[in-house]
Coordinates of C-alpha atoms in Angstrom, one line a residue:
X1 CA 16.0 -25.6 -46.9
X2 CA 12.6 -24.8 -48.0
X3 CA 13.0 -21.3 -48.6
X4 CA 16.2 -22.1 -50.8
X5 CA 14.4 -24.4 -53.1
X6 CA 11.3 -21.8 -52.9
X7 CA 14.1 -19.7 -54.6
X8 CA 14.7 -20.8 -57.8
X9 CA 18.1 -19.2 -59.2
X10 CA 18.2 -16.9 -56.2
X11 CA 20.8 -17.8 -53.6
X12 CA 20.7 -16.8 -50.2
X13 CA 23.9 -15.2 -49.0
X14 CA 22.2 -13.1 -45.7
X15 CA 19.9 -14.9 -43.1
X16 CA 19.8 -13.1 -39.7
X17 CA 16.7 -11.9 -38.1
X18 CA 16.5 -7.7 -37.6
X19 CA 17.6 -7.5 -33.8
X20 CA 14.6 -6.9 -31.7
X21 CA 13.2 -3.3 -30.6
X22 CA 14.0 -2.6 -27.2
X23 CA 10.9 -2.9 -25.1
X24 CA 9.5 0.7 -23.5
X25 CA 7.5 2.0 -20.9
X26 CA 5.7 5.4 -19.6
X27 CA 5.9 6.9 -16.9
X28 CA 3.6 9.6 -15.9
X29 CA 4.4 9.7 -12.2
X30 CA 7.1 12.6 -12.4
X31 CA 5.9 13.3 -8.9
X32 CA 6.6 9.8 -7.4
X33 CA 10.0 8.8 -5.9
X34 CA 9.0 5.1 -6.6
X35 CA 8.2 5.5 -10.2
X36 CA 11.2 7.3 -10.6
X37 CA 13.7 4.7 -9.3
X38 CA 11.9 2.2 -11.4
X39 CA 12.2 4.3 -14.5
X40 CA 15.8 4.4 -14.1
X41 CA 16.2 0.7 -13.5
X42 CA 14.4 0.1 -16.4
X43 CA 16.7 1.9 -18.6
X44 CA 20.1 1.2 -17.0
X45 CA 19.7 -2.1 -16.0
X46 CA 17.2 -3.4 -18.5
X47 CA 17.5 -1.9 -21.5
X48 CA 13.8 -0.5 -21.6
X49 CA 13.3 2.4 -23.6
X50 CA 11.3 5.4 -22.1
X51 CA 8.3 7.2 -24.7
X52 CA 7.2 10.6 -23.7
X53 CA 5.2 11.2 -21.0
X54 CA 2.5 13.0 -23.0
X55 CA 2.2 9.6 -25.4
X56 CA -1.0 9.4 -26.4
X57 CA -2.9 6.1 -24.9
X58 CA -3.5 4.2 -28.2
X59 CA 0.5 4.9 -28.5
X60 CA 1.1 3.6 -25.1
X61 CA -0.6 0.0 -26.1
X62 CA 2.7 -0.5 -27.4
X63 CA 4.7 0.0 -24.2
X64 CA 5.2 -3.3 -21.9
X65 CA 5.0 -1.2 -18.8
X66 CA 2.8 2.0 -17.9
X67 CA 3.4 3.9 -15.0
X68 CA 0.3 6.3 -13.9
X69 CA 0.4 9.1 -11.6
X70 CA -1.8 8.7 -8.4
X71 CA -4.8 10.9 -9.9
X72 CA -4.5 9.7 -13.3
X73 CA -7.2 8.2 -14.7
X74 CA -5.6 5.0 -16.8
X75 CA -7.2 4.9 -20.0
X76 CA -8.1 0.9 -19.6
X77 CA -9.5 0.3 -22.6
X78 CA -7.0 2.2 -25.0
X79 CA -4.1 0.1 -23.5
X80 CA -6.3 -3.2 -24.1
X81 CA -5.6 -2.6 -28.5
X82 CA -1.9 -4.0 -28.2
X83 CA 0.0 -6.4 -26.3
X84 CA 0.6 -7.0 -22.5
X85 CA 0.6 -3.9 -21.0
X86 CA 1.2 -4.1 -16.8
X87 CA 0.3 -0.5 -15.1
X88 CA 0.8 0.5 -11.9
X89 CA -2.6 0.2 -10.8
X90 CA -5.0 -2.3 -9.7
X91 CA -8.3 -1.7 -11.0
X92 CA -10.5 -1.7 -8.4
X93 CA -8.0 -0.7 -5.8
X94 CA -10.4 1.2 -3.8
X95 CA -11.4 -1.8 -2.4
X96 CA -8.6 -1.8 0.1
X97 CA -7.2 1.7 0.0
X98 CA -10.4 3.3 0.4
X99 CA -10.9 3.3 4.4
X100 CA -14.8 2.8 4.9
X101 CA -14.4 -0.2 1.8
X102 CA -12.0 -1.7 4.0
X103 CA -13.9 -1.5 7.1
X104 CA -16.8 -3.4 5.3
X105 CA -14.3 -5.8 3.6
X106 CA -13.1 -7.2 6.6
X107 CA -15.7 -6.4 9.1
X108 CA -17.0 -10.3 9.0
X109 CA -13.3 -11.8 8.7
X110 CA -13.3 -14.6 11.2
X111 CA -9.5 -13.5 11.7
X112 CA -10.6 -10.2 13.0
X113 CA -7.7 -8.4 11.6
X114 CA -9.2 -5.0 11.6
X115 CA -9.7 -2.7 14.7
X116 CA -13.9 -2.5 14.9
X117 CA -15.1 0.1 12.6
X118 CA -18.0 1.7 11.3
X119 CA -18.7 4.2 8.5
X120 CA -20.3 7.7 9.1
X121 CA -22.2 9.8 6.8
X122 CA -22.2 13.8 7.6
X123 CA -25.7 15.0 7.7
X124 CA -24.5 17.4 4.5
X125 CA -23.8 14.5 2.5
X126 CA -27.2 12.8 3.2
X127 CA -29.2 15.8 3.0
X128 CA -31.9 15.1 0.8
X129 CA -33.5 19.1 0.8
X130 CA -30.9 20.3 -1.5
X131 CA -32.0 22.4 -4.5
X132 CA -31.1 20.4 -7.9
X133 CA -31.1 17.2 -6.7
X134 CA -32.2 14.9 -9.3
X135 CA -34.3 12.4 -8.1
X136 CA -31.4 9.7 -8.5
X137 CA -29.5 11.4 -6.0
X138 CA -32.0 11.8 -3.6
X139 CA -33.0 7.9 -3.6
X140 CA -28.6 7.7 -3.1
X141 CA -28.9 9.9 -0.4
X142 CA -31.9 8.3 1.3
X143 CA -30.2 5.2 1.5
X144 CA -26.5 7.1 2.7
X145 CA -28.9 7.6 5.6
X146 CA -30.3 4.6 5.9
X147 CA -27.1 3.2 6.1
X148 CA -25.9 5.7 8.4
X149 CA -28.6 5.5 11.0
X150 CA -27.5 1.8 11.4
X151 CA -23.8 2.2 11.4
X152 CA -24.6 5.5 14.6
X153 CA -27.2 2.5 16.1
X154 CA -24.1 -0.1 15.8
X155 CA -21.5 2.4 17.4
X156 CA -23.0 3.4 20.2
X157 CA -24.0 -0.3 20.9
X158 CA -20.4 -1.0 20.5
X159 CA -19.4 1.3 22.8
X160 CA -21.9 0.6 25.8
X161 CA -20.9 -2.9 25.9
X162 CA -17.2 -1.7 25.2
X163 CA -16.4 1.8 26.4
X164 CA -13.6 2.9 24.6
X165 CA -12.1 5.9 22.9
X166 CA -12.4 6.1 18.9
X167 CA -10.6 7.3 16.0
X168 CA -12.3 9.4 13.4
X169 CA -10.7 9.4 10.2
X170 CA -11.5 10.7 6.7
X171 CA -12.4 7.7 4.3
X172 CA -10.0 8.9 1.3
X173 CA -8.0 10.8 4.0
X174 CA -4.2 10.6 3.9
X175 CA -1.1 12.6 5.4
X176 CA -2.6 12.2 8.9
X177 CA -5.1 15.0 7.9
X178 CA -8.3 15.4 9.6
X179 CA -7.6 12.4 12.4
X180 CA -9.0 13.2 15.7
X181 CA -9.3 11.0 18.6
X182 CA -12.2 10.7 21.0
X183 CA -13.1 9.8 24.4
X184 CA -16.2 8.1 23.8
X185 CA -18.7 7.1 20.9
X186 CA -21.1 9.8 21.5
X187 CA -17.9 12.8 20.5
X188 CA -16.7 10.6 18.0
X189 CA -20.4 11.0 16.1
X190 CA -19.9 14.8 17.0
X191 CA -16.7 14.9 15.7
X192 CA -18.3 13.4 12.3
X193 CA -20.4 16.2 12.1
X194 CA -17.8 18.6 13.2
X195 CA -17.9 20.2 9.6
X196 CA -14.4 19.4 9.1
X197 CA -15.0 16.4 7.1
X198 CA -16.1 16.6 3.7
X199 CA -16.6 12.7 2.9
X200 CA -17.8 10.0 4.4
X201 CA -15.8 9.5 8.0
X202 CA -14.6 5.7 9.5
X203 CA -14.6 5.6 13.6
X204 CA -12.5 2.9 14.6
X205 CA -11.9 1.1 17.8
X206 CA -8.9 2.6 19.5
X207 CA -6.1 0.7 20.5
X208 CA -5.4 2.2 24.2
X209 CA -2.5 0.2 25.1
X210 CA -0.4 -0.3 22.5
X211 CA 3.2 -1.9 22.7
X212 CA 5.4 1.1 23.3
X213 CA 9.0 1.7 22.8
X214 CA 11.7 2.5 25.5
X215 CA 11.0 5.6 27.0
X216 CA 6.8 5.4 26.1
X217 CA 6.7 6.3 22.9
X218 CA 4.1 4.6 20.2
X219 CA 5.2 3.6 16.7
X220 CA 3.7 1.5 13.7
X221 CA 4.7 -0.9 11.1
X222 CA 5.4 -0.2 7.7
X223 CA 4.9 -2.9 5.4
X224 CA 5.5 -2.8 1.7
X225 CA 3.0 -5.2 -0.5
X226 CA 3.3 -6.1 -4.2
X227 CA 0.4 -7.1 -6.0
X228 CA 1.4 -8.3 -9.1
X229 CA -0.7 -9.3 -12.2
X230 CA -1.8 -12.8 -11.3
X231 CA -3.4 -11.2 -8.6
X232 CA -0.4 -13.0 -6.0
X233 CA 0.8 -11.1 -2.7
X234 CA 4.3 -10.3 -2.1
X235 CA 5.7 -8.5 1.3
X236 CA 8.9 -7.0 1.3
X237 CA 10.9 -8.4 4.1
X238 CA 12.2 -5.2 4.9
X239 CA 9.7 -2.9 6.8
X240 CA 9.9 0.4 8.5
X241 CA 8.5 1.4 12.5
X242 CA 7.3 5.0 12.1
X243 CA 8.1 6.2 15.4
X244 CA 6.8 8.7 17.6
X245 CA 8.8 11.7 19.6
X246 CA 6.4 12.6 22.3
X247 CA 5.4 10.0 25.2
X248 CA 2.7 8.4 24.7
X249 CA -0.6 9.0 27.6
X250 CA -3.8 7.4 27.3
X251 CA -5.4 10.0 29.3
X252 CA -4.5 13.0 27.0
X253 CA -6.0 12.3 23.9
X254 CA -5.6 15.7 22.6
X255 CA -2.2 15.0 22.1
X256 CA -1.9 14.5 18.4
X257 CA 2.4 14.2 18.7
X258 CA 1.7 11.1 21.6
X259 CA -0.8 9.7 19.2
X260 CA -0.5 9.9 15.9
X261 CA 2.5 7.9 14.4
X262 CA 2.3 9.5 11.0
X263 CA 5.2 11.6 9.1
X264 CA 3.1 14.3 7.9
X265 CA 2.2 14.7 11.8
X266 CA 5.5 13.8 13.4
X267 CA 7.5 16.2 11.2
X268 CA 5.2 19.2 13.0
X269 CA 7.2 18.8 16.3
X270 CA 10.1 20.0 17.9
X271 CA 11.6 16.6 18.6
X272 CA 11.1 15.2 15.6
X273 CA 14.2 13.0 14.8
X274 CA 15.2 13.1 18.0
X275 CA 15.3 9.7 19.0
X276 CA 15.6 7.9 15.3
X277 CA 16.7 9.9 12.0
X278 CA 14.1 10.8 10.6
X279 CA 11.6 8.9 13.3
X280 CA 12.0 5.9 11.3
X281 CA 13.3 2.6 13.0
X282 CA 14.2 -0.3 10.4
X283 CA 13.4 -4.3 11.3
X284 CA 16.9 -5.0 12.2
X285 CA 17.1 -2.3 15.0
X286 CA 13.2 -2.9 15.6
X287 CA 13.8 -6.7 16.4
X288 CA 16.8 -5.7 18.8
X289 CA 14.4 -3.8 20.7
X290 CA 11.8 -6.0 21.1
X291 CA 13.9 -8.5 22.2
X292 CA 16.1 -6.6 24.8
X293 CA 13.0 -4.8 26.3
X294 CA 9.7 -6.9 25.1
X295 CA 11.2 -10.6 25.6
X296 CA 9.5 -11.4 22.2
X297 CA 11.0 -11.1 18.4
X298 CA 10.0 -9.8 15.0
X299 CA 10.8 -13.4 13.4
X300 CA 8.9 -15.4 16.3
X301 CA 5.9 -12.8 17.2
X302 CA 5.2 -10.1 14.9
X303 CA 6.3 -11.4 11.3
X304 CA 3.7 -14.4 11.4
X305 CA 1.2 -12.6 12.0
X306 CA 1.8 -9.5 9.2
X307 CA 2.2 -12.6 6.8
X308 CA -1.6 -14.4 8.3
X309 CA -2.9 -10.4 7.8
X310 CA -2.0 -9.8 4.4
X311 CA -3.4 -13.5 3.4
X312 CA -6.4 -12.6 5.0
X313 CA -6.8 -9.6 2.7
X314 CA -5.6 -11.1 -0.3
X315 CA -8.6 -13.8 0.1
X316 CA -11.4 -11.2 1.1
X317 CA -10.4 -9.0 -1.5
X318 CA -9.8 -12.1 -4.1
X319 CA -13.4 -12.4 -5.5
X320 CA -13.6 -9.0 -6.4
X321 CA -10.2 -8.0 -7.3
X322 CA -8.7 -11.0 -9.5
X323 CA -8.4 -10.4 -13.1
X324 CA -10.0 -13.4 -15.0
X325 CA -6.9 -15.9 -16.5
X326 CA -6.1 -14.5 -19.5
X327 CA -2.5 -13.2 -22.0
X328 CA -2.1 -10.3 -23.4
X329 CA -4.3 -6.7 -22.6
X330 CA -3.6 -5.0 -19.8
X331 CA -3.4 -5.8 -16.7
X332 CA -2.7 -4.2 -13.1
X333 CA 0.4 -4.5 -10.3
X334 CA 0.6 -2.1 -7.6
X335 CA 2.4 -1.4 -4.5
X336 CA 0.4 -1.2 -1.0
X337 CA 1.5 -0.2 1.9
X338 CA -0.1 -1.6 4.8
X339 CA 0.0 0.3 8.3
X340 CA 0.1 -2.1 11.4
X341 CA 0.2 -1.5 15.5
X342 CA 1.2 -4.2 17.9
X343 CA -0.9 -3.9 21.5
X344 CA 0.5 -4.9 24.6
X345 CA -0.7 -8.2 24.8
X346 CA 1.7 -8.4 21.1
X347 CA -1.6 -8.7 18.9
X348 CA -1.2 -7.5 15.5
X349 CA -3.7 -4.9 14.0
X350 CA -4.0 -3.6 10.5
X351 CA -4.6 -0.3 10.7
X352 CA -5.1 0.9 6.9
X353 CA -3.7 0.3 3.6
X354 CA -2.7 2.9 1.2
X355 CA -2.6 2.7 -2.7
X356 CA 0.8 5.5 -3.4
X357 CA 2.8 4.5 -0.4
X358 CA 6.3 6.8 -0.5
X359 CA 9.2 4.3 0.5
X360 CA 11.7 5.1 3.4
X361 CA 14.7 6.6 1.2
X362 CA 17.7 4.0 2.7
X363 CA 15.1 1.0 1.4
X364 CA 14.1 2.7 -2.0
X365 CA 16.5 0.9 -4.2
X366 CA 16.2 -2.1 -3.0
X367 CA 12.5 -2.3 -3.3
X368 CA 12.7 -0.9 -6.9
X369 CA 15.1 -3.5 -8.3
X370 CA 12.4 -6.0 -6.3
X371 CA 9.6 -4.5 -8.4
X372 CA 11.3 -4.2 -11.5
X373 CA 12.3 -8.1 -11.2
X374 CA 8.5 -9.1 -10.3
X375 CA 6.9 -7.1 -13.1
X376 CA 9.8 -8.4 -15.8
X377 CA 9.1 -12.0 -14.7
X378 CA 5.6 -11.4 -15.1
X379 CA 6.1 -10.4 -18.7
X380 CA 8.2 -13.1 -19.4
X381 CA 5.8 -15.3 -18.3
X382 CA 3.4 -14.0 -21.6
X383 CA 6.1 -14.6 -23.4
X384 CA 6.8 -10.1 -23.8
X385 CA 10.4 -10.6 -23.2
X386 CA 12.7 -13.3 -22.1
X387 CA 12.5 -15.6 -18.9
X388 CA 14.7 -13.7 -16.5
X389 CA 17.7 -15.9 -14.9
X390 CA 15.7 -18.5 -12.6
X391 CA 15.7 -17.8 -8.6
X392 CA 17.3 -20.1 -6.5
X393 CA 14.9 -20.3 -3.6
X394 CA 16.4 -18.7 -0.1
X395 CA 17.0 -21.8 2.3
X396 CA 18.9 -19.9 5.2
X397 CA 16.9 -18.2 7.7
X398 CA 15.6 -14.7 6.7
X399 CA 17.7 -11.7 7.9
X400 CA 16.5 -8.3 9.4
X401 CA 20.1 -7.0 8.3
X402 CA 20.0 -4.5 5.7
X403 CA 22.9 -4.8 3.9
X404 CA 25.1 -2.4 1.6
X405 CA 24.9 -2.5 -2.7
X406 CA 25.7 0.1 -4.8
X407 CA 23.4 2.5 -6.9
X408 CA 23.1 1.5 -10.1
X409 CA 24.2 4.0 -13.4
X410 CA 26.9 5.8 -11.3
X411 CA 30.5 6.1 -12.4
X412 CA 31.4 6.2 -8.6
X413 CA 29.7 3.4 -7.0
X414 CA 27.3 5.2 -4.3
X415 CA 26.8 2.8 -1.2
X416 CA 23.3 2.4 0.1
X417 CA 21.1 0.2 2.0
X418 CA 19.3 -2.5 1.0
X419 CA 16.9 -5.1 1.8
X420 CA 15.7 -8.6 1.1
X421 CA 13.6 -9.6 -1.6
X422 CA 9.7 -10.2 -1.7
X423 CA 8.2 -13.0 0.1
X424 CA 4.9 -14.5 -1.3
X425 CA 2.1 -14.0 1.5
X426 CA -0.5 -15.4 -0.8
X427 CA -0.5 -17.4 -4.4

């Protein structure tokens, strides 16, 4: 009414609003299995619209969502000049994928979640005689060896009170590369200066009797964590065992196929997928073993205390990680994937987490129409896009089943296999 008296003679015959510009994205993972499924949803299911990869960053502002490769460097600041912007990447991350920040992050944690650890320096790295060292670095590497000659002091300590064999690991390692495990304290330090390790190393306690699977065989735990931009904890209820195909023998540590769950590792041996395709066992068939041949379940015994780990990291990590309270900018979401054994007295351990997990193929989609409904909430939430349909919470029981859908943007509807949504582990 007040524009038509506003308009003297003129009568308005036309009122409609232009229809709204679709909202886009970036991705510049074309590596990454998981950024590639959420692409796709994105544009079939939600109408996003995909801008080059090559956009430059001040263009990218404009996209709601921005997916970085693993190496990228995201270009924080440029992405801060227009509206919410959520990218794949937690800033700060390092914090928990980094192995020897871990270590330190959780070392104190009354929970004790985290096998004992302690961070090596190689005698390279602290080296203080080489030529062209500005005096910075030297004072750096001075304290590296302070540091170091504590964390050595600590070990061995450890050890003489505990003898046990240790686990040398690279602290930005991944792919099961450069992981050796030692007999005693003393070869674990020797393995540290090996010359094989070009960073700083993390020698953890070993766990010697793990919970094994019929016929001997070690495995780990899988588990898929969303952190999204409120800095709030969600684990996917549907996990993956990484099994092993060799037997497992506490006496032959040498045995890198009996002791090393990893794919990259796994896929090396002769039996690999001879027991479970592709040595992967999913919760369902996981819980029917434990309770046909461990008299304990994944619901009762090993689920409550993944939840009680991931809360654990969530609040060590909160201080440092959580973004101040704000709308708008930029702002991170990542998926972790946090590695877990179960010993034989059916204590939980977290092993590692890492910051570009790959997801088990059959569990993929699933996972990626979870993500895609976390991050689209979150936007609706600063008012980007529309409220998403509201979630009726899930009274019944939760379900290890892994039941069939169908792949979305096919003609011919593709079955796969899916899981169950995300859980919140911490708020």
């Amino acid at each position: 009414a007040a524009v038509q008296a506003a308009a003297g003679e003129f009568e308005l015959v036309y009122d409609e609003p232009p229809p709204a510009a679709a909202p886009c994205f970036v991705n510049r993972d074309a590596d990454g299995s998981t950024s590639l499924a959420l692409a796709a949803l994105l544009v079939r299911q939600h109408g996003f619209r995909q801008l080059p990869a090559d956009t430059s960053p001040i263009s990218a502002a404009a996209a709601s969502i921005y997916l970085a490769a693993p190496r990228d460097t995201v270009p924080w600041a440029q992405l801060e000049t227009g509206g919410l912007t959520i990218v794949n990447r937690i800033r700060g991350h390092e914090l928990l994928t980094r192995k020897s920040k871990l270590a330190r992050l959780l070392r104190d944690h009354p929970a004790r979640p985290h096998p004992q650890t302690f961070v090596l320096v190689p005698e390279p790295l602290r080296r203080t005689s080489n030529p062209g060292l500005s005096r910075l670095q030297v004072d750096k590497r001075r304290a590296l060896g302070a540091d170091d000659e504590k964390e050595r002091a600590a070990l061995l300590a450890a050890d003489a009170a505990l003898p046990s064999a240790w686990i040398v690991k690279d602290a930005q390692g991944a792919k099961g590369d450069n992981i050796a495990v030692c007999a005693s304290a003393a070869a674990a330090i020797d393995e540290a200066e090996s010359g094989r390790h070009s960073t700083a190393v993390v020698v953890q306690r070993y766990l010697r009797e793990p919970l094994l699977l019929p016929g001997g065989r070690k495995f780990d735990i899988r588990l898929w964590v969303l952190v999204d931009p409120e800095f709030r904890f969600f684990i996917h209820r549907q996990g993956v065992c990484r099994t092993s195909s060799s037997k497992y023998d506490p006496e032959s540590l040498e045995d890198t196929l009996g002791h090393i769950t990893n794919h990259c590792v796994q896929e090396r041996g002769a039996d690999f997928a001879k027991f479970e395709a592709g040595n992967e066992l999913f919760f369902a068939e996981f819980d029917q073993v434990l309770r046909s041949t461990c008299g304990m379940s994944l619901s009762d015994d090993v689920w409550p205390q993944l939840r009680c780990i991931v809360r654990a990291v969530a609040e060590a990590a909160h201080e440092s990680l959580a973004p101040p309270p704000t709308r708008g900018g930029v702002r991170g979401a990542q998926l972790f994937g946090f590695d877990f054994m179960v010993d034989a007295g059916k204590k939980v351990h977290l092993l590692e987490v890492n910051g570009s997990p790959a997801i088990a193929d059959t569990l993929r989609l699933r996972i990626s129409t979870d993500m895609a409904s976390l991050l689209l909430a979150a936007l609706a939430a600063d008012a980007v896009l529309p409220a998403p349909p509201a979630i009726t919470p899930r009274s019944r029981p939760v379900s290890w089943a892994i039941t069939p859908t169908t792949q979305p943007g096919s003609r011919a509807a593709t079955p796969v296999r899916a899981g169950t949504p995300f859980a919140a582990a911490a708020a």
